[in-house]
């Protein structure tokens, strides 16, 4: 499950405690095992609450991850423990000094909690970007690809579409793929024949099987795959050359994706740095838009 970006950009610790060491220890424990999608969701939730994880009950973990309590037990067994109590004892043994449990003192309704969770996701993304090298590397790969393939299926289609819209203002040839099916492989082949060297994928839960298959096909066709995913545990990780994690919010009926969207804009900035004529193209577009009265101020 490990990826190039899994270590480059750190781990997801959305609890606001800043305990990167605890997150790293959990990541090391979880990445050593092959987990099911449900188990990856539990692992992801525990990494986000790394400082509190040793003190959470199985019921609390189940509620946090949105899974059943038996799923938490099976998760612990999959990691090699007799059950969840044994896993929690292990986490307490390796917990850093000063870590403590307890519920937050502030009380929010479910809508506020969803917003605060996204704020924490953005804070964590900011912390990951303290090392700009992975994003800069991804931007250079995207800038050098002619054409540039952008992939996003189902829930990730909006993220891919937003990126492709803005990328098209500075990149000479952007090909957006938001439809799966048997034609997807043909379109990837066409892009490779046209000279494409990189593919940018936005992969968000629930992860469609066809995304995993498409990335495997793209890599086999010779493309370098850069992926924005919700977690280093995402099933697309095995087929990504460079994985940039950005957590999604899970507090509402449908996931929220503020961090992946912002990371996409950061990638656009990094890509522009690799395109010498990007600023000139933007200025040219603005001039034409003004002549046409395209926007209402």
Short mmCIF file of C-alpha atoms in Angstrom, two decimals:
data_model
loop_
_atom_site.label_atom_id
_atom_site.label_comp_id
_atom_site.label_asym_id
_atom_site.label_seq_id
_atom_site.Cartn_x
_atom_site.Cartn_y
_atom_site.Cartn_z
CA UNK A 1 0.00 0.00 0.00
CA UNK A 2 2.95 2.36 0.42
CA UNK A 3 3.51 5.03 -2.23
CA UNK A 4 6.13 7.56 -3.18
CA UNK A 5 3.99 10.37 -1.81
CA UNK A 6 2.93 8.50 1.29
CA UNK A 7 6.28 9.33 2.85
CA UNK A 8 7.01 12.56 1.00
CA UNK A 9 3.98 14.44 2.26
CA UNK A 10 3.47 12.85 5.63
CA UNK A 11 0.25 11.50 7.10
CA UNK A 12 -3.25 12.70 7.70
CA UNK A 13 -3.75 13.92 11.23
CA UNK A 14 -6.88 16.02 11.23
CA UNK A 15 -7.27 16.34 14.99
CA UNK A 16 -5.45 19.63 15.23
CA UNK A 17 -3.01 18.31 17.86
CA UNK A 18 -0.06 18.47 15.48
CA UNK A 19 1.16 15.05 16.60
CA UNK A 20 2.99 14.00 13.44
CA UNK A 21 5.03 11.38 15.32
CA UNK A 22 1.91 9.54 16.45
CA UNK A 23 0.50 9.70 12.92
CA UNK A 24 3.71 8.31 11.46
CA UNK A 25 3.70 5.37 13.89
CA UNK A 26 0.12 4.53 12.98
CA UNK A 27 0.87 4.80 9.27
CA UNK A 28 3.82 2.44 9.66
CA UNK A 29 1.63 -0.08 11.50
CA UNK A 30 -1.23 0.09 8.99
CA UNK A 31 0.86 0.17 5.80
CA UNK A 32 2.45 -3.16 6.72
CA UNK A 33 -0.87 -4.94 6.14
CA UNK A 34 -3.23 -5.40 3.21
CA UNK A 35 -6.53 -3.87 4.32
CA UNK A 36 -10.01 -3.97 2.85
CA UNK A 37 -11.69 -0.69 1.84
CA UNK A 38 -13.64 -0.66 5.14
CA UNK A 39 -10.45 -1.31 7.10
CA UNK A 40 -8.67 1.46 5.21
CA UNK A 41 -11.46 3.80 6.25
CA UNK A 42 -10.91 2.85 9.89
CA UNK A 43 -7.15 3.27 9.52
CA UNK A 44 -7.62 6.66 7.89
CA UNK A 45 -9.89 7.80 10.74
CA UNK A 46 -7.40 6.69 13.38
CA UNK A 47 -4.54 8.48 11.66
CA UNK A 48 -6.60 11.67 11.63
CA UNK A 49 -7.13 11.29 15.39
CA UNK A 50 -3.67 9.89 16.11
CA UNK A 51 -3.25 11.52 19.52
CA UNK A 52 -6.65 10.31 20.72
CA UNK A 53 -6.54 6.85 19.12
CA UNK A 54 -5.12 5.01 22.19
CA UNK A 55 -8.05 6.21 24.27
CA UNK A 56 -10.97 5.60 21.91
CA UNK A 57 -13.36 2.72 22.50
CA UNK A 58 -14.32 0.41 19.66
CA UNK A 59 -17.75 2.06 19.59
CA UNK A 60 -16.15 5.50 19.25
CA UNK A 61 -13.85 4.28 16.48
CA UNK A 62 -16.83 2.75 14.66
CA UNK A 63 -18.75 6.03 14.89
CA UNK A 64 -15.69 8.02 13.82
CA UNK A 65 -15.16 5.87 10.72
CA UNK A 66 -18.84 5.33 9.96
CA UNK A 67 -18.58 1.54 10.17
CA UNK A 68 -19.96 -1.19 12.41
CA UNK A 69 -18.34 -2.21 15.69
CA UNK A 70 -17.61 -5.75 14.38
CA UNK A 71 -15.71 -4.10 11.53
CA UNK A 72 -13.43 -2.46 14.08
CA UNK A 73 -12.79 -5.85 15.68
CA UNK A 74 -11.99 -7.40 12.30
CA UNK A 75 -9.68 -4.47 11.60
CA UNK A 76 -7.71 -5.18 14.79
CA UNK A 77 -7.48 -8.87 13.92
CA UNK A 78 -6.26 -8.01 10.42
CA UNK A 79 -3.41 -6.12 12.07
CA UNK A 80 -2.43 -9.23 14.02
CA UNK A 81 -4.09 -8.51 17.38
CA UNK A 82 -6.52 -10.73 19.30
CA UNK A 83 -9.12 -7.98 19.19
CA UNK A 84 -9.57 -4.25 19.53
CA UNK A 85 -8.60 -4.10 23.27
CA UNK A 86 -5.22 -5.60 22.37
CA UNK A 87 -4.76 -3.06 19.60
CA UNK A 88 -5.65 -0.21 21.96
CA UNK A 89 -3.17 -1.48 24.56
CA UNK A 90 -0.50 -1.52 21.89
CA UNK A 91 -1.34 2.05 20.86
CA UNK A 92 -1.13 3.18 24.50
CA UNK A 93 2.28 1.57 24.83
CA UNK A 94 3.63 3.49 21.87
CA UNK A 95 1.66 6.72 22.55
CA UNK A 96 3.87 9.78 23.08
CA UNK A 97 4.11 11.36 26.51
CA UNK A 98 1.42 13.95 26.98
CA UNK A 99 -1.14 12.41 24.65
CA UNK A 100 -4.54 12.30 26.23
CA UNK A 101 -8.07 11.47 25.33
CA UNK A 102 -11.22 13.27 26.19
CA UNK A 103 -13.97 14.91 24.22
CA UNK A 104 -13.64 18.43 22.85
CA UNK A 105 -15.03 21.09 25.14
CA UNK A 106 -16.92 22.88 22.36
CA UNK A 107 -20.24 21.49 21.22
CA UNK A 108 -21.31 21.94 17.62
CA UNK A 109 -24.28 20.77 15.62
CA UNK A 110 -23.68 18.31 12.79
CA UNK A 111 -23.38 21.01 10.14
CA UNK A 112 -20.83 22.97 12.16
CA UNK A 113 -18.90 19.80 12.86
CA UNK A 114 -18.67 19.12 9.14
CA UNK A 115 -17.27 22.61 8.55
CA UNK A 116 -14.78 22.29 11.40
CA UNK A 117 -13.67 18.90 10.08
CA UNK A 118 -12.94 20.49 6.70
CA UNK A 119 -11.03 23.28 8.40
CA UNK A 120 -8.85 20.65 10.06
CA UNK A 121 -8.36 18.92 6.71
CA UNK A 122 -7.16 22.21 5.24
CA UNK A 123 -4.84 22.82 8.19
CA UNK A 124 -3.31 19.42 7.68
CA UNK A 125 -2.90 20.07 3.96
CA UNK A 126 -1.09 23.30 4.84
CA UNK A 127 1.24 21.33 7.10
CA UNK A 128 1.97 18.81 4.34
CA UNK A 129 2.79 21.62 1.93
CA UNK A 130 5.56 22.80 4.25
CA UNK A 131 7.66 20.56 2.01
CA UNK A 132 6.85 21.92 -1.47
CA UNK A 133 9.11 19.50 -3.33
CA UNK A 134 6.50 16.79 -4.09
CA UNK A 135 4.03 19.30 -5.52
CA UNK A 136 6.78 21.03 -7.48
CA UNK A 137 7.81 17.67 -8.90
CA UNK A 138 4.21 16.90 -9.87
CA UNK A 139 3.81 20.34 -11.46
CA UNK A 140 6.89 19.78 -13.62
CA UNK A 141 5.57 16.41 -14.79
CA UNK A 142 2.20 17.91 -15.73
CA UNK A 143 3.74 20.90 -17.49
CA UNK A 144 5.97 18.67 -19.60
CA UNK A 145 3.16 16.41 -20.85
CA UNK A 146 1.76 17.21 -24.30
CA UNK A 147 -1.09 16.44 -24.18
CA UNK A 148 -1.89 16.38 -20.47
CA UNK A 149 -4.46 13.76 -19.46
CA UNK A 150 -6.75 14.60 -16.53
CA UNK A 151 -8.91 11.79 -15.15
CA UNK A 152 -11.76 11.88 -12.64
CA UNK A 153 -14.70 9.49 -12.57
CA UNK A 154 -17.96 9.72 -10.65
CA UNK A 155 -17.52 11.84 -7.50
CA UNK A 156 -14.08 13.00 -8.64
CA UNK A 157 -15.38 14.32 -11.94
CA UNK A 158 -16.00 17.79 -10.52
CA UNK A 159 -12.44 18.05 -9.21
CA UNK A 160 -10.96 16.87 -12.50
CA UNK A 161 -13.23 19.19 -14.47
CA UNK A 162 -12.27 22.23 -12.40
CA UNK A 163 -8.58 21.49 -12.81
CA UNK A 164 -8.90 20.93 -16.55
CA UNK A 165 -10.90 24.16 -17.02
CA UNK A 166 -8.18 26.33 -15.52
CA UNK A 167 -5.29 24.25 -16.88
CA UNK A 168 -6.63 24.81 -20.38
CA UNK A 169 -5.92 28.54 -20.02
CA UNK A 170 -2.17 27.97 -19.76
CA UNK A 171 -1.52 24.47 -21.14
CA UNK A 172 -1.71 23.95 -24.89
CA UNK A 173 -3.45 20.56 -24.81
CA UNK A 174 -5.49 19.25 -21.87
CA UNK A 175 -7.62 16.14 -22.32
CA UNK A 176 -10.31 15.62 -19.68
CA UNK A 177 -11.63 12.09 -19.11
CA UNK A 178 -14.68 11.90 -16.87
CA UNK A 179 -16.46 8.97 -18.49
CA UNK A 180 -15.49 5.35 -17.88
CA UNK A 181 -16.36 2.35 -19.98
CA UNK A 182 -14.52 0.50 -22.71
CA UNK A 183 -13.68 3.69 -24.62
CA UNK A 184 -11.51 5.00 -21.78
CA UNK A 185 -8.60 2.72 -22.68
CA UNK A 186 -8.89 3.86 -26.31
CA UNK A 187 -8.69 7.50 -25.26
CA UNK A 188 -5.64 6.81 -23.12
CA UNK A 189 -4.00 5.08 -26.09
CA UNK A 190 -4.83 8.08 -28.31
CA UNK A 191 -3.24 10.46 -25.81
CA UNK A 192 -0.08 8.34 -25.59
CA UNK A 193 0.19 8.24 -29.39
CA UNK A 194 -0.19 12.03 -29.42
CA UNK A 195 2.79 12.36 -27.06
CA UNK A 196 1.31 12.38 -23.55
CA UNK A 197 3.77 11.52 -20.80
CA UNK A 198 1.70 12.13 -17.66
CA UNK A 199 -1.79 11.59 -16.33
CA UNK A 200 -3.30 13.48 -13.39
CA UNK A 201 -6.01 11.54 -11.56
CA UNK A 202 -8.41 12.80 -8.93
CA UNK A 203 -9.54 9.76 -6.94
CA UNK A 204 -12.14 10.20 -4.22
CA UNK A 205 -14.22 7.72 -2.23
CA UNK A 206 -16.01 5.60 -2.97
CA UNK A 207 -13.28 4.55 -5.38
CA UNK A 208 -14.72 3.09 -8.60
CA UNK A 209 -13.04 -0.10 -9.74
CA UNK A 210 -12.73 1.38 -13.22
CA UNK A 211 -10.44 4.14 -11.88
CA UNK A 212 -8.05 1.55 -10.47
CA UNK A 213 -8.17 -0.35 -13.76
CA UNK A 214 -7.64 2.84 -15.78
CA UNK A 215 -4.55 3.81 -13.79
CA UNK A 216 -3.09 0.33 -14.15
CA UNK A 217 -3.69 0.58 -17.90
CA UNK A 218 -2.17 4.07 -18.08
CA UNK A 219 1.00 2.96 -16.30
CA UNK A 220 1.31 -0.05 -18.58
CA UNK A 221 0.94 2.33 -21.55
CA UNK A 222 3.94 4.31 -20.28
CA UNK A 223 2.27 7.29 -18.58
CA UNK A 224 3.55 8.70 -15.31
CA UNK A 225 0.55 8.77 -12.96
CA UNK A 226 0.12 11.65 -10.49
CA UNK A 227 -2.84 11.10 -8.18
CA UNK A 228 -4.72 13.35 -5.77
CA UNK A 229 -6.42 10.93 -3.37
CA UNK A 230 -8.14 11.14 -0.02
CA UNK A 231 -5.52 9.02 1.72
CA UNK A 232 -2.26 7.15 1.29
CA UNK A 233 -4.42 4.06 1.96
CA UNK A 234 -6.56 4.67 -1.15
CA UNK A 235 -6.76 1.66 -3.50
CA UNK A 236 -5.30 3.74 -6.34
CA UNK A 237 -2.01 4.07 -4.45
CA UNK A 238 -0.54 0.90 -5.95
CA UNK A 239 -0.95 2.33 -9.46
CA UNK A 240 0.33 5.86 -8.76
CA UNK A 241 3.89 7.07 -9.31
CA UNK A 242 3.25 10.15 -7.19
CA UNK A 243 0.37 10.30 -4.71
CA UNK A 244 -0.66 13.58 -3.11
CA UNK A 245 -3.02 13.01 -0.16
CA UNK A 246 -5.81 15.44 0.71
CA UNK A 247 -8.46 14.24 3.14
CA UNK A 248 -12.20 14.45 2.46
CA UNK A 249 -14.83 15.30 5.04
CA UNK A 250 -17.08 12.41 6.04
CA UNK A 251 -19.43 14.06 8.51
CA UNK A 252 -22.33 14.56 6.10
CA UNK A 253 -24.37 12.13 4.01
CA UNK A 254 -22.07 12.89 1.05
CA UNK A 255 -18.33 13.44 1.39
CA UNK A 256 -16.96 16.97 1.11
CA UNK A 257 -13.77 17.62 -0.82
CA UNK A 258 -12.44 21.09 0.02
CA UNK A 259 -8.85 19.90 0.55
CA UNK A 260 -8.62 17.94 -2.74
CA UNK A 261 -10.01 20.97 -4.59
CA UNK A 262 -7.45 23.30 -3.01
CA UNK A 263 -4.65 20.85 -3.68
CA UNK A 264 -5.73 20.85 -7.32
CA UNK A 265 -5.33 24.64 -7.41
CA UNK A 266 -1.90 24.30 -5.80
CA UNK A 267 -0.96 21.84 -8.54
CA UNK A 268 -2.12 24.37 -11.13
CA UNK A 269 0.23 26.94 -9.61
CA UNK A 270 3.11 24.46 -9.66
CA UNK A 271 2.32 23.54 -13.26
CA UNK A 272 2.33 27.22 -14.26
CA UNK A 273 5.82 27.49 -12.78
CA UNK A 274 6.89 24.88 -15.35
CA UNK A 275 5.26 26.70 -18.29
CA UNK A 276 7.36 29.75 -19.29
CA UNK A 277 4.52 31.32 -21.28
CA UNK A 278 1.78 30.74 -18.68
CA UNK A 279 1.55 34.39 -17.60
CA UNK A 280 1.51 35.62 -21.19
CA UNK A 281 -1.31 33.23 -22.05
CA UNK A 282 -3.33 34.39 -19.05
CA UNK A 283 -2.87 38.03 -20.01
CA UNK A 284 -3.87 37.24 -23.58
CA UNK A 285 -7.03 35.52 -22.36
CA UNK A 286 -7.90 38.47 -20.12
CA UNK A 287 -7.47 40.88 -23.03
CA UNK A 288 -9.72 38.83 -25.31
CA UNK A 289 -12.30 38.42 -22.54
CA UNK A 290 -12.40 42.19 -22.04
CA UNK A 291 -12.83 42.78 -25.79
CA UNK A 292 -15.75 40.33 -25.90
CA UNK A 293 -17.35 41.60 -22.72
CA UNK A 294 -17.19 38.03 -21.46
CA UNK A 295 -17.54 38.79 -17.76
CA UNK A 296 -19.74 41.22 -15.85
CA UNK A 297 -17.83 43.14 -13.20
#
